[in-house]
Coordinates of C-alpha atoms in Angstrom, one line a residue:
Chain Z
M245 CA 0.1 -0.1 0.0
V246 CA 0.6 3.5 -0.2
R247 CA -0.5 3.6 -3.7
L248 CA 0.3 6.3 -5.9
I249 CA -3.4 7.5 -5.6
T250 CA -3.2 8.1 -1.7
H251 CA 0.3 9.7 -2.6
N252 CA -1.8 12.7 -4.8
L253 CA -4.0 13.1 -1.8
L254 CA -1.3 13.3 0.8
A255 CA 0.5 16.7 1.4
C256 CA 2.6 18.1 4.2
H257 CA 0.3 19.6 7.0
A258 CA 3.3 20.8 9.0
K259 CA 2.6 24.4 10.5
N260 CA 4.0 27.2 7.8
C261 CA 3.6 24.4 5.3
T262 CA 0.6 24.6 2.8
Q263 CA -1.1 22.3 0.6
T264 CA 0.8 23.8 -2.3
K265 CA 4.2 24.2 -0.8
G266 CA 4.2 20.8 1.0
F267 CA 3.3 18.9 -2.1
P268 CA 4.0 16.7 -3.8
L269 CA 5.9 14.6 -0.9
A270 CA 9.2 12.9 -2.4
F271 CA 9.6 9.3 -2.1
N272 CA 12.8 8.3 -0.8
D273 CA 14.5 4.8 0.1
V274 CA 11.2 2.9 -0.8
R275 CA 10.6 -1.1 -1.6
V276 CA 8.0 -1.2 -4.2
E277 CA 5.2 -3.9 -4.7
T278 CA 3.2 -4.2 -7.6
K279 CA -0.3 -5.8 -7.2
E280 CA -3.2 -6.4 -9.3
A281 CA -6.3 -4.3 -8.4
E282 CA -9.4 -4.3 -9.5
F283 CA -10.5 -1.9 -12.5
N284 CA -13.7 0.4 -12.3
A285 CA -13.6 2.9 -15.3
D286 CA -16.1 5.3 -13.4
F287 CA -13.6 5.5 -10.5
L288 CA -10.6 6.4 -12.3
K289 CA -12.6 8.9 -14.8
S290 CA -13.9 11.0 -12.0
F291 CA -10.5 10.9 -10.1
Y292 CA -8.9 11.6 -13.0
E293 CA -11.3 14.7 -14.3
R294 CA -11.8 16.2 -10.7
K295 CA -9.1 15.5 -8.1
I296 CA -5.9 14.3 -9.7
D297 CA -2.5 16.6 -10.1
W298 CA -0.8 15.2 -13.0
D299 CA 2.6 16.5 -12.4
A300 CA 2.7 15.2 -9.0
L301 CA 1.6 11.6 -10.5
V302 CA 4.0 11.7 -13.4
G303 CA 6.8 12.8 -11.1
A304 CA 6.0 10.0 -8.4
A305 CA 5.8 7.2 -10.9
K306 CA 9.0 8.4 -12.2
Q307 CA 10.4 8.3 -8.7
L308 CA 9.3 4.6 -8.7
G309 CA 10.7 3.7 -11.8
D310 CA 7.5 3.9 -13.7
T311 CA 7.9 5.9 -16.9
S312 CA 4.5 5.0 -18.9
L313 CA 2.7 8.1 -18.2
P314 CA 2.8 10.8 -20.9
L315 CA 4.2 14.1 -19.4
E316 CA 1.4 16.3 -20.7
R317 CA -2.1 15.6 -19.1
P318 CA -3.9 13.7 -21.9
E319 CA -7.1 15.5 -23.0
M320 CA -8.5 12.2 -24.4
V321 CA -9.4 9.6 -21.9
D322 CA -9.4 6.2 -23.9
D323 CA -9.9 2.7 -22.7
D324 CA -6.1 2.4 -23.4
F325 CA -5.4 5.6 -21.3
L326 CA -7.7 4.3 -18.4
Q327 CA -5.6 1.0 -18.3
L328 CA -2.3 3.1 -17.8
L329 CA -4.0 5.2 -15.3
H330 CA -5.3 2.0 -13.5
H331 CA -2.1 0.5 -13.1
V332 CA -0.1 3.9 -12.2
L333 CA -2.7 5.0 -9.5
L334 CA -3.8 1.6 -8.0
E335 CA -1.4 -1.5 -8.7
I336 CA 2.0 -0.1 -7.5
H337 CA 2.4 0.1 -3.6
V338 CA 4.8 1.3 -1.6
E339 CA 5.5 -1.0 1.0
E340 CA 8.5 0.9 3.1
G341 CA 10.3 3.8 2.8
E342 CA 9.9 7.4 3.1
M343 CA 8.3 10.8 1.9
I344 CA 9.7 13.6 2.4
C345 CA 8.1 17.3 2.5
P346 CA 9.9 19.6 -0.3
N347 CA 9.6 22.6 2.2
C348 CA 10.0 21.7 5.7
K349 CA 11.8 18.2 5.0
H350 CA 9.6 16.5 7.4
V351 CA 10.1 12.6 6.9
Y352 CA 7.2 11.1 6.9
K353 CA 7.9 7.2 7.4
I354 CA 6.0 4.0 5.6
R355 CA 6.0 0.7 7.6
D356 CA 4.0 -2.4 6.4
G357 CA 2.7 -0.1 3.7
I358 CA 1.1 2.1 6.1
P359 CA 2.4 5.8 6.5
N360 CA 2.7 7.9 9.4
M361 CA 1.5 11.2 8.9
L362 CA 1.4 12.4 12.5
L363 CA 2.9 15.6 13.2
A364 CA 5.8 16.5 15.8
E365 CA 4.4 18.8 18.9
H366 CA 6.2 21.6 17.6
E367 CA 4.8 21.0 14.0
I368 CA 1.0 22.0 15.1
G369 CA -0.3 25.2 14.8
Chain G
M149 CA -49.2 1.1 -11.8
T150 CA -47.5 -0.9 -8.7
I151 CA -47.7 -4.3 -7.5
R152 CA -48.0 -5.0 -3.7
Y153 CA -45.6 -6.9 -1.9
L154 CA -44.9 -8.2 1.6
V155 CA -41.8 -8.3 3.0
F156 CA -40.9 -10.4 6.2
F157 CA -38.4 -9.1 8.0
A158 CA -36.0 -10.0 10.9
Q159 CA -37.2 -9.1 14.4
V160 CA -34.2 -7.0 15.2
H161 CA -33.1 -3.1 15.1
P162 CA -36.4 -2.2 14.1
E163 CA -35.6 1.8 14.0
F164 CA -32.9 0.8 11.2
R165 CA -35.5 -0.9 9.0
L166 CA -37.0 1.9 6.8
P167 CA -33.8 3.8 6.5
E168 CA -32.3 0.7 5.1
L169 CA -35.2 0.2 2.8
Q170 CA -34.9 3.9 1.8
S171 CA -31.0 3.6 1.1
I172 CA -31.4 0.9 -1.2
A173 CA -34.0 2.1 -3.0
E174 CA -32.1 5.6 -3.3
L175 CA -29.3 3.7 -4.3
Y176 CA -30.9 2.2 -7.2
G177 CA -33.1 4.7 -8.0
F178 CA -36.7 3.7 -7.5
Q179 CA -39.4 4.1 -4.9
V180 CA -40.4 1.9 -1.9
I181 CA -44.1 3.1 -1.7
K182 CA -46.2 3.3 1.4
P183 CA -49.8 2.0 1.1
A184 CA -52.3 4.5 2.1
S185 CA -54.7 2.2 3.5
L186 CA -54.6 -1.5 3.7
P187 CA -58.2 -3.4 4.2
G188 CA -58.4 -4.5 8.0
V189 CA -55.4 -3.0 9.0
S190 CA -55.5 0.4 11.2
E191 CA -53.9 3.1 9.5
N192 CA -51.0 3.6 12.7
E193 CA -50.4 -0.2 12.1
I194 CA -48.9 -0.1 8.5
W195 CA -45.0 -0.2 8.5
N196 CA -45.3 -0.7 12.5
P197 CA -41.7 -1.5 13.2
S198 CA -42.6 -3.8 16.2
R199 CA -44.4 -6.1 13.4
P200 CA -42.4 -8.4 11.3
F201 CA -44.7 -8.2 8.1
W202 CA -45.0 -5.0 6.0
V203 CA -46.8 -4.3 3.1
I204 CA -45.3 -2.4 0.5
D205 CA -45.8 -1.2 -3.3
L206 CA -43.3 -1.0 -5.7
E207 CA -43.3 -0.4 -9.5
D208 CA -41.5 -3.7 -10.7
E209 CA -40.2 -7.2 -9.2
A210 CA -37.0 -6.2 -10.2
H211 CA -36.9 -3.8 -7.2
A212 CA -38.3 -6.4 -4.8
I213 CA -35.1 -8.4 -6.0
A214 CA -32.5 -5.3 -5.8
L215 CA -33.9 -4.7 -2.1
A216 CA -33.6 -8.3 -1.1
E217 CA -30.0 -8.7 -2.6
R218 CA -29.0 -5.9 -0.2
C219 CA -31.1 -5.1 2.5
I220 CA -29.8 -6.8 5.7
L221 CA -32.9 -6.8 7.5
I222 CA -35.0 -8.5 4.8
K223 CA -35.8 -12.4 5.5
S224 CA -38.0 -12.9 2.2
I225 CA -40.3 -10.9 0.0
Y226 CA -43.3 -12.1 -1.7
E227 CA -45.8 -11.2 -4.1
L228 CA -49.1 -10.1 -1.9
Y229 CA -52.6 -12.0 -3.1
G230 CA -54.5 -11.5 -0.2
H231 CA -54.6 -10.4 3.4
G232 CA -57.0 -10.0 6.5
N233 CA -58.3 -11.7 9.5
T234 CA -60.0 -14.0 8.1
Y235 CA -59.6 -16.6 5.9
E236 CA -62.6 -15.6 3.8
D237 CA -61.1 -11.9 3.1
V238 CA -57.6 -13.7 2.1
H239 CA -59.4 -16.0 -0.3
S240 CA -61.8 -13.4 -2.1
Q241 CA -58.7 -10.7 -2.4
T242 CA -57.0 -13.9 -3.8
L243 CA -59.3 -14.6 -6.2
A244 CA -59.7 -11.1 -7.5
C245 CA -56.0 -10.6 -8.3
A246 CA -56.3 -13.8 -10.1
H247 CA -54.3 -12.1 -12.9
L248 CA -51.2 -12.3 -11.2
W249 CA -50.9 -16.0 -10.4
Q250 CA -53.1 -17.4 -13.4
R251 CA -50.0 -17.8 -15.4
F252 CA -48.6 -20.4 -13.2
K253 CA -51.7 -22.4 -13.1
E254 CA -51.0 -25.0 -16.3
D255 CA -47.7 -26.0 -16.0
T256 CA -45.8 -24.7 -13.3
S257 CA -44.1 -26.7 -10.5
F258 CA -44.8 -25.4 -6.9
R259 CA -45.5 -25.8 -3.5
F260 CA -47.5 -24.4 -0.6
I261 CA -46.2 -23.8 2.8
V262 CA -48.4 -23.0 5.5
T263 CA -46.5 -21.7 8.7
A264 CA -46.9 -19.0 11.4
Y265 CA -45.1 -16.3 13.1
S266 CA -44.5 -16.5 16.9
D267 CA -46.8 -19.9 16.7
R268 CA -47.0 -23.3 15.4
I269 CA -49.5 -24.7 13.5
P270 CA -50.6 -28.6 14.0
M271 CA -50.2 -30.7 10.5
S272 CA -53.9 -31.2 10.3
R273 CA -54.8 -27.2 10.2
Q274 CA -51.9 -27.2 7.7
K275 CA -53.4 -29.3 5.5
E276 CA -56.8 -27.7 5.9
I277 CA -55.3 -24.3 4.9
V278 CA -53.7 -25.9 2.1
D279 CA -57.2 -27.3 1.0
S280 CA -59.1 -24.2 1.3
F281 CA -56.9 -22.6 -1.6
A282 CA -58.0 -25.8 -3.8
F283 CA -60.1 -22.7 -5.7
M284 CA -56.9 -21.6 -7.3
D285 CA -57.0 -24.9 -9.5
M286 CA -52.9 -25.1 -9.6
R287 CA -52.5 -28.2 -12.4
G288 CA -48.2 -28.2 -12.2
K289 CA -46.3 -30.4 -10.9
I290 CA -46.2 -30.6 -7.0
D291 CA -42.5 -30.2 -5.9
L292 CA -41.8 -29.8 -2.3
K293 CA -37.8 -29.7 -2.8
N294 CA -37.3 -27.5 -5.9
P295 CA -40.5 -26.0 -7.0
D296 CA -40.6 -23.3 -9.7
E297 CA -43.2 -21.1 -7.3
T298 CA -43.7 -21.7 -3.4
F299 CA -47.1 -20.3 -2.5
T300 CA -47.0 -19.3 1.5
C301 CA -49.7 -18.9 3.6
Y302 CA -48.7 -16.7 6.8
E303 CA -50.2 -16.5 10.4
E304 CA -49.0 -13.5 12.5
Y305 CA -49.3 -14.3 16.0
P306 CA -48.0 -11.5 18.8
D307 CA -44.4 -11.3 19.1
A308 CA -43.4 -12.9 22.8
R309 CA -41.2 -9.9 23.3
Y310 CA -44.3 -7.7 23.0
K311 CA -46.7 -9.5 24.7
T312 CA -49.1 -8.2 27.4
K313 CA -50.2 -9.6 30.5
E314 CA -53.7 -9.7 29.1
D315 CA -52.4 -12.3 26.2
D316 CA -51.1 -14.6 28.5
G317 CA -52.0 -18.3 27.5
K318 CA -53.8 -17.5 24.4
N319 CA -52.5 -16.7 21.5
T320 CA -54.5 -14.1 18.9
L321 CA -54.5 -14.7 15.5
L322 CA -53.4 -10.9 14.2
H323 CA -53.2 -11.1 10.9
I324 CA -53.1 -13.8 8.0
F325 CA -51.0 -13.0 4.5
F326 CA -50.7 -15.3 1.3
G327 CA -48.5 -14.4 -1.5
R328 CA -46.0 -16.1 -4.0
L329 CA -42.0 -16.0 -3.0
V330 CA -40.5 -13.8 -5.1
T331 CA -36.8 -14.0 -3.4
V332 CA -35.4 -14.8 0.0
G333 CA -33.3 -12.0 1.6
K334 CA -29.6 -12.5 -0.3
A335 CA -28.0 -10.1 2.3
R336 CA -28.8 -11.4 5.6
A337 CA -26.1 -14.4 5.0
L338 CA -23.7 -11.7 5.0
V339 CA -24.5 -11.3 9.0
Q340 CA -22.6 -14.9 9.4
K341 CA -20.2 -14.2 7.0
F342 CA -18.9 -11.0 9.0
D343 CA -19.1 -12.6 12.2
V344 CA -16.7 -10.9 14.4
K345 CA -15.7 -14.2 16.3
K346 CA -14.9 -15.7 12.8
R347 CA -12.7 -12.7 11.6
S348 CA -9.0 -13.2 11.8
Y349 CA -8.4 -9.7 13.1
Y350 CA -10.5 -7.6 15.3
G351 CA -10.0 -5.9 18.4
N352 CA -12.2 -5.1 21.5
T353 CA -14.1 -1.9 20.0
S354 CA -15.0 -4.0 16.7
M355 CA -18.5 -3.0 15.7
E356 CA -20.8 -6.3 15.5
A357 CA -21.3 -7.6 12.0
E358 CA -24.9 -6.8 11.9
I359 CA -24.3 -3.3 12.2
S360 CA -21.5 -2.9 10.3
L361 CA -23.3 -4.2 7.3
L362 CA -26.7 -1.7 8.1
M363 CA -24.0 1.2 8.2
A364 CA -22.2 0.2 4.9
N365 CA -25.7 0.2 3.5
Q366 CA -26.5 3.8 4.8
T367 CA -23.5 5.0 2.7
L368 CA -24.9 3.7 -0.5
A369 CA -21.8 1.7 -0.8
S370 CA -21.4 0.3 -4.4
P371 CA -19.0 -0.5 -7.0
G372 CA -16.3 2.5 -7.8
K373 CA -17.5 4.4 -5.0
F374 CA -14.8 5.9 -2.8
I375 CA -15.4 6.0 1.3
Y376 CA -13.4 6.8 3.8
D377 CA -13.5 6.2 7.7
P378 CA -11.5 8.7 9.8
F379 CA -11.5 6.6 12.7
M380 CA -10.6 3.3 10.9
G381 CA -9.7 1.4 14.2
T382 CA -9.9 -2.2 13.3
G383 CA -11.7 -1.7 10.2
S384 CA -15.2 -3.2 10.7
M385 CA -17.2 -0.9 8.4
A386 CA -14.4 -0.8 5.8
Y387 CA -14.8 -4.6 5.2
T388 CA -18.4 -4.4 5.0
A389 CA -18.4 -1.1 2.5
A390 CA -15.9 -2.9 0.5
Q391 CA -18.2 -6.0 0.4
F392 CA -20.6 -3.8 -1.7
G393 CA -17.8 -3.1 -4.1
A394 CA -16.8 0.3 -2.7
F395 CA -13.1 1.7 -2.6
V396 CA -12.3 2.5 1.3
F397 CA -9.5 4.9 2.4
G398 CA -8.7 4.4 6.5
S399 CA -7.1 6.7 8.9
D400 CA -6.5 6.6 12.5
I401 CA -4.5 8.4 15.3
D402 CA -3.3 5.2 16.6
G403 CA -1.7 3.0 13.9
R404 CA -1.5 0.0 16.6
Q405 CA -5.0 -0.3 16.0
M406 CA -4.8 -0.9 12.0
R407 CA -1.6 -2.8 12.2
G408 CA -2.4 -5.4 15.2
K409 CA 0.8 -7.7 16.1
G410 CA 1.5 -9.6 13.2
D411 CA 3.9 -9.0 10.2
S412 CA 1.2 -7.8 8.0
P413 CA -1.6 -5.0 9.0
G414 CA -4.2 -6.8 10.6
I415 CA -6.8 -5.1 8.6
M416 CA -5.3 -6.4 5.6
I417 CA -5.3 -9.9 6.9
A418 CA -9.1 -9.6 7.7
A419 CA -9.7 -7.9 4.2
T420 CA -8.1 -10.8 2.6
Q421 CA -10.1 -13.4 4.6
Y422 CA -13.1 -11.6 3.1
G423 CA -11.6 -11.2 -0.4
V424 CA -12.2 -7.2 -0.1
A425 CA -8.5 -6.7 0.3
P426 CA -7.7 -4.7 -3.5
R427 CA -10.7 -2.2 -2.3
I428 CA -8.8 -1.1 0.7
I429 CA -7.1 1.7 -1.2
D430 CA -4.7 2.9 2.0
L431 CA -4.6 3.0 5.8
C432 CA -2.9 6.4 7.1
T433 CA -1.8 7.1 10.6
F434 CA -3.0 10.3 11.2
D435 CA -5.2 12.4 13.2
V436 CA -8.1 13.6 11.4
T437 CA -8.0 17.1 12.9
R438 CA -4.5 17.4 11.6
N439 CA -4.9 15.6 8.2
P440 CA -2.9 15.9 5.2
L441 CA -5.7 15.3 2.7
R442 CA -4.5 18.2 0.2
C443 CA -8.1 18.6 -1.2
G444 CA -11.9 18.2 -0.2
D445 CA -14.6 17.2 -2.4
L446 CA -13.5 13.5 -2.6
F447 CA -15.3 10.9 -1.5
D448 CA -18.6 9.5 -1.8
A449 CA -19.3 8.9 1.9
I450 CA -17.6 8.9 5.5
V451 CA -18.9 5.8 7.4
T452 CA -17.3 5.6 11.0
D453 CA -18.1 4.8 14.8
P454 CA -16.1 7.5 16.6
P455 CA -14.6 6.5 19.6
Y456 CA -16.8 8.0 22.6
G457 CA -14.8 6.7 25.0
V458 CA -16.3 4.2 27.3
R459 CA -13.8 1.3 25.7
A460 CA -11.6 3.8 23.8
G461 CA -11.4 7.6 24.4
A462 CA -11.2 9.9 21.4
K463 CA -7.5 11.6 21.3
R464 CA -6.7 14.5 18.9
L465 CA -3.0 15.6 18.8
G466 CA -1.9 18.1 21.6
R467 CA -1.3 18.6 25.2
K468 CA -3.5 18.3 28.0
E469 CA -3.6 21.6 29.9
S470 CA -2.4 20.4 32.7
D471 CA 0.8 19.3 31.0
R472 CA 1.6 22.4 29.6
D473 CA 4.3 23.5 32.3
R474 CA 7.2 25.5 31.8
R475 CA 9.3 22.6 30.9
V476 CA 7.5 21.8 27.7
Q477 CA 6.8 25.5 26.9
K478 CA 10.9 25.4 27.1
R479 CA 11.1 22.4 24.6
L480 CA 8.5 23.8 22.2
A481 CA 10.6 27.2 21.9
N482 CA 13.6 25.0 20.7
P483 CA 12.1 23.4 17.9
E484 CA 15.6 22.5 16.2
R485 CA 16.1 19.9 19.2
E486 CA 12.7 18.6 19.0
L487 CA 13.0 17.8 15.5
L488 CA 15.9 15.9 16.0
Q489 CA 14.2 14.0 19.4
T490 CA 11.2 13.4 17.2
T491 CA 12.0 12.3 14.0
A492 CA 14.9 10.2 14.7
Q493 CA 12.6 8.2 16.4
E494 CA 11.0 5.3 14.6
D495 CA 7.9 5.1 16.7
Y496 CA 7.6 8.5 18.2
V497 CA 4.2 9.0 19.2
P498 CA 3.3 12.5 19.8
P499 CA 1.5 13.4 23.1
T500 CA -2.1 13.6 22.7
K501 CA -5.4 15.1 24.5
P502 CA -8.5 13.9 25.1
Y503 CA -11.3 15.1 22.3
E504 CA -14.5 15.7 23.7
L505 CA -17.5 13.9 21.9
S506 CA -19.8 16.6 21.2
D507 CA -16.9 18.7 20.0
L508 CA -15.9 15.7 18.0
V509 CA -19.5 15.6 16.6
R510 CA -19.4 19.0 15.1
D511 CA -16.1 18.8 13.9
L512 CA -17.0 15.2 12.2
V513 CA -20.1 17.2 10.3
R514 CA -18.1 20.0 9.2
L515 CA -15.1 17.8 7.8
A516 CA -17.7 15.8 6.3
R517 CA -19.0 18.6 4.6
Y518 CA -15.6 19.6 3.4
L519 CA -14.6 15.9 2.2
L520 CA -18.0 14.8 0.5
R521 CA -19.0 15.2 -2.8
P522 CA -22.5 16.8 -3.2
N523 CA -25.2 14.2 -2.1
G524 CA -22.7 12.3 -0.2
R525 CA -23.4 10.9 2.9
L526 CA -21.9 10.7 6.6
V527 CA -23.1 7.9 8.5
F528 CA -21.8 7.4 12.3
F529 CA -22.6 6.4 15.3
L530 CA -23.9 9.2 18.4
P531 CA -23.9 7.6 21.6
T532 CA -26.3 9.4 23.9
V533 CA -28.2 9.2 27.5
T534 CA -31.3 8.0 26.9
D535 CA -33.3 10.1 29.5
E536 CA -31.4 13.2 28.3
Y537 CA -32.0 13.0 24.6
E538 CA -33.6 15.5 22.5
A539 CA -33.9 15.4 19.0
V540 CA -32.1 19.1 18.9
D541 CA -29.5 17.4 20.0
V542 CA -28.5 16.0 16.7
E543 CA -29.2 19.6 15.0
T544 CA -26.7 21.3 17.0
A545 CA -24.1 19.6 15.3
L546 CA -25.4 20.2 11.6
C547 CA -24.6 23.1 9.7
S548 CA -25.5 24.5 6.3
G549 CA -25.6 22.0 3.7
M550 CA -25.6 19.2 6.0
E551 CA -29.2 17.6 6.5
V552 CA -30.1 14.6 8.5
V553 CA -31.9 11.7 6.4
A554 CA -32.1 9.1 9.0
N555 CA -31.5 9.0 12.7
S556 CA -32.2 5.2 14.3
V557 CA -31.2 4.5 18.0
Q558 CA -30.0 1.2 19.1
D559 CA -31.3 0.9 22.9
F560 CA -29.0 -0.4 25.6
G561 CA -31.2 0.6 28.5
N562 CA -30.2 4.1 30.4
W563 CA -27.9 4.7 27.4
G564 CA -28.5 4.4 23.3
R565 CA -26.5 4.8 20.2
R566 CA -27.8 6.2 17.1
L567 CA -27.0 5.5 13.8
I568 CA -27.1 9.2 12.2
T569 CA -27.1 9.5 8.2
I570 CA -26.4 12.8 7.1
K571 CA -26.6 13.8 3.5
K572 CA -24.4 16.8 1.8
T573 CA -27.1 18.5 0.3
T574 CA -25.3 21.5 -1.2
N575 CA -23.0 21.6 -4.4
E576 CA -21.2 24.5 -3.0
S577 CA -17.3 23.9 -1.9
F578 CA -16.7 24.5 1.8
G579 CA -13.1 24.5 3.6
S580 CA -11.7 22.1 6.5
P581 CA -13.0 23.1 9.5
F582 CA -9.7 22.6 11.1
E583 CA -8.2 25.5 8.9
D584 CA -8.8 29.1 9.0
G585 CA -10.0 29.4 12.6
E586 CA -13.2 27.7 13.3
E587 CA -16.4 29.3 12.6
T588 CA -18.7 29.5 15.7
D589 CA -21.4 30.8 13.3
D590 CA -24.5 29.9 14.9
D591 CA -26.3 29.6 18.3
S592 CA -26.6 25.9 18.1
K593 CA -23.4 26.3 20.7
N594 CA -25.6 27.3 23.4
H595 CA -27.6 24.1 23.4
V596 CA -26.2 21.5 25.6
P597 CA -26.6 18.2 24.0
A598 CA -27.3 15.0 26.2
H599 CA -23.9 13.5 24.8
K600 CA -21.8 16.0 25.8
D601 CA -19.1 14.6 28.5
F602 CA -20.7 11.0 27.5
R603 CA -17.8 9.4 29.0
E604 CA -18.0 10.6 32.1
K605 CA -22.1 10.2 32.3
Y606 CA -21.3 6.9 31.3
F607 CA -19.0 6.0 34.3
K608 CA -21.5 7.8 36.6
R609 CA -24.0 5.0 35.3
F610 CA -25.9 8.3 34.2
Q611 CA -26.8 9.1 37.7
K612 CA -27.8 12.9 38.0
N613 CA -25.5 14.7 40.5

């Protein structure tokens, strides 16, 4: 777990970081697993059209060694593209490692696929 | 043109019955219509939650099948041919709707079942009753094991639990129903499947299977929906929402609940047992009041059982007032040293403080308004003191754009818990309640709800000072 869909939604939320400054988190020292996921076109489309941060997804996939996505966000959503999106968003799992805030450098550890997004006492506003 | 059906319900959680029917009807986009009047039935006995049989009107048999497919409380559904207080009434109504059953007359294999709710009918009388329907002139083969159609006659007697002293000794026949079995309740078997005792991972606050399933139905879970539990705990509602096809995201301030003690997270072990592991999108450790989600308008539903403090108190990041001594202040004044101390430690757990229930509930509704998509639902349990509860208690937690669609109590005597379903009725986007300063907009703060300081009241056994 820590699929790229989740990575695409998590921003550093420490004091003085914002949803733009503290995003996207950078992967470091990761162990990645690929697991088959359930394909649901509506789910993917809705996420792609409404919520995705394309550059963050492309960047994160690249950090994990997947360069299958086009750099430019495609306008046309066809079946082939949805399959690609499905794989990158849902089938790549980061099981161990870290996510580092680009702004404050807070290190969010990932253990057994669960990221620890808790803030330390001095980081809460 | 509607068709009349008889629904036979499990006699549990009576207040959850109607919300469940309405939720599943909304999910599939049809209506469950309450008959305006029924022959031989007084108006207030129509859809009486303490009786096992309800007569409903539907536009299509497919709707009956959809209800039986998803409603946990439905045992079976019949196409209703006749009902009343006497067999004469039942026979004449059945004859009057011959167009409904005539197509089974010639070569449909069938069986007749005569049975009673809360009583037994002797074989000899069962046979008499079957014979009394001879006027239907069914000519197909009688097949007791695997018939094409099953015709059922129910005699309803008062439920033992609701009997009064006057009833003692004699069992009064309340009503007779006759119809054709359309389908048995398919979802009811899930109560066994999700039995907590048979689950490979659970905790002492895991929600019982039947309620977890009812909660999942209140969320309108279905394939492709995205559902969030901000107090994930051991994941009880995640399994049932995922069972209905939804993708589930969970978080908890205490990762140990989600992990358990094994090598892989306990929640994933149980999800694998149920065959829903691929639908658990992710589990994250964070305090929902300090959450890292970068945007709202994200989820189709939020379902949760907030820790209300009897076995596990709610916590949020921060320090109790009493701890805020000078030493702490000094340490906080030196953040670099603190950073070294904290991030270097593998299992650093920041200090937490109690999260009072009525604050939590208010925050939860506002958080849901931020995180839900329009028409999304927030489904959660609210514990409350039975004697002190007032309808306004729930209203104090509401905010504009969020409306209560169901409120069902599970009664434990002097306390109870209410399953509240709130719908986001606005298309407007709202910010997170935990940013840009809390709005204390309305006067609802002035009302003190009965669930405030629930934990303290519970341990005082609900005695007034």
